[in-house]
Amino acid sequence: MTPEAFEAAALALPATEKVIQWGGADVYKVGGRVFAIANLAGGLSIKVSDIAYAVLIETGRARPAPYLARAKWVAFEALEDLDAEEVRGWLAAAHALVAAKLTRKARAALGLAPPAV
């Protein structure tokens, strides 16, 4: 996946904003909370579910994200080596995980649906 395609996929998710933080990294947020980070070296860090975290780490596809592993974030070394459809799915899941942790009032203000039960 190209960095441009990644950015387009991330920004296509509801109420997503992109900011430049932490030494020039592209940081994608929903409701002010981070769900994905694309760094200048071409790597990617993303929030995943507990099950996805275990699978991605155990299979060696990803490594625990520095400083964020305890919150179930994974890091990939090179965005270009990843399948575009798979990355879009991870982005949607990361967005949903983070949005679900927002308050009901914050989700309503952003026009986001209530989390699925």
Coordinates of C-alpha atoms in Angstrom, one line a residue:
M1 CA 0.0 0.0 0.0
T2 CA 1.3 3.4 -0.8
P3 CA 1.4 6.2 1.8
E4 CA -1.1 8.2 -0.3
A5 CA -3.5 5.3 -0.4
F6 CA -3.1 4.8 3.3
E7 CA -3.9 8.5 4.0
A8 CA -6.9 8.4 1.7
A9 CA -8.2 5.2 3.5
A10 CA -7.7 6.7 6.9
L11 CA -9.3 10.0 6.1
A12 CA -12.3 8.3 4.5
L13 CA -13.3 7.0 7.9
P14 CA -16.0 9.1 9.8
A15 CA -14.8 12.0 11.9
T16 CA -11.1 11.3 11.2
E17 CA -8.5 14.0 11.4
K18 CA -4.9 14.0 10.5
V19 CA -2.2 15.9 12.5
I20 CA 1.5 16.0 12.3
Q21 CA 3.1 15.1 15.7
W22 CA 6.1 13.5 17.3
G23 CA 8.8 14.6 14.9
G24 CA 6.8 14.7 11.8
A25 CA 4.7 11.5 12.0
D26 CA 1.2 11.5 10.4
V27 CA -1.2 10.8 13.3
Y28 CA -4.8 9.8 12.6
K29 CA -7.4 10.5 15.3
V30 CA -11.1 10.1 15.9
G31 CA -12.5 12.3 18.7
G32 CA -9.0 13.5 19.6
R33 CA -7.8 9.9 20.2
V34 CA -5.1 8.3 18.1
F35 CA -5.9 5.1 16.1
A36 CA -3.1 5.0 13.6
I37 CA 0.4 6.5 13.1
A38 CA 2.4 6.5 9.9
N39 CA 6.0 7.5 10.5
L40 CA 8.6 9.2 8.2
A41 CA 10.6 6.0 7.7
G42 CA 7.6 4.3 6.0
G43 CA 6.4 2.3 9.0
L44 CA 3.0 2.0 10.5
S45 CA 1.6 1.6 14.0
I46 CA -2.0 0.8 14.5
K47 CA -4.4 -0.1 17.4
V48 CA -5.7 -3.7 17.1
S49 CA -8.0 -6.0 19.0
D50 CA -6.5 -8.4 21.6
I51 CA -6.9 -11.4 19.3
A52 CA -5.4 -9.6 16.3
Y53 CA -2.5 -8.4 18.5
A54 CA -1.8 -12.0 19.5
V55 CA -2.0 -13.4 16.0
L56 CA 0.1 -10.6 14.3
I57 CA 2.8 -10.9 16.9
E58 CA 2.9 -14.7 17.1
T59 CA 3.0 -15.1 13.3
G60 CA 5.8 -12.5 13.0
R61 CA 3.8 -10.2 10.7
A62 CA 4.1 -7.3 13.1
R63 CA 6.0 -6.4 16.3
P64 CA 4.7 -4.7 19.4
A65 CA 4.6 -1.0 18.9
P66 CA 7.1 0.9 20.9
Y67 CA 5.5 2.7 23.9
L68 CA 2.0 1.5 22.9
A69 CA 2.3 -2.3 23.1
R70 CA 0.5 -2.5 26.5
A71 CA -2.5 -0.9 24.8
K72 CA -2.5 -3.6 22.0
W73 CA -0.8 -1.6 19.3
V74 CA 1.3 -3.3 16.6
A75 CA 4.0 -1.9 14.3
F76 CA 4.8 -2.8 10.7
E77 CA 8.2 -1.8 9.3
A78 CA 7.2 -1.0 5.7
L79 CA 3.7 0.1 4.6
E80 CA 4.5 -0.7 1.0
D81 CA 4.9 -4.4 1.9
L82 CA 1.3 -4.7 3.2
D83 CA -1.8 -5.7 1.3
A84 CA -4.0 -2.6 0.7
E85 CA -7.3 -4.4 1.5
E86 CA -5.9 -5.8 4.7
V87 CA -4.6 -2.4 5.8
R88 CA -8.0 -0.8 5.1
G89 CA -9.6 -3.5 7.3
W90 CA -7.2 -2.9 10.1
L91 CA -7.8 0.9 9.8
A92 CA -11.6 0.4 10.0
A93 CA -11.2 -1.9 13.0
A94 CA -8.7 0.5 14.8
H95 CA -11.1 3.4 14.2
A96 CA -14.0 1.4 15.6
L97 CA -12.1 0.3 18.6
V98 CA -11.0 3.9 19.5
A99 CA -14.4 5.4 18.7
A100 CA -16.2 2.9 20.9
K101 CA -14.2 4.2 23.9
L102 CA -15.5 7.8 23.3
T103 CA -18.3 9.0 25.5
R104 CA -21.9 8.8 24.1
K105 CA -22.0 12.6 23.9
A106 CA -18.6 12.7 22.0
R107 CA -19.8 10.0 19.5
A108 CA -23.1 11.9 19.0
A109 CA -21.2 15.2 18.4
L110 CA -19.0 13.5 15.8
G111 CA -22.0 11.8 14.1
L112 CA -20.7 8.4 15.0
A113 CA -23.1 5.5 15.6
P114 CA -23.2 3.9 19.1
P115 CA -20.8 1.0 19.5
A116 CA -22.1 -2.4 18.6
V117 CA -22.8 -4.6 21.6

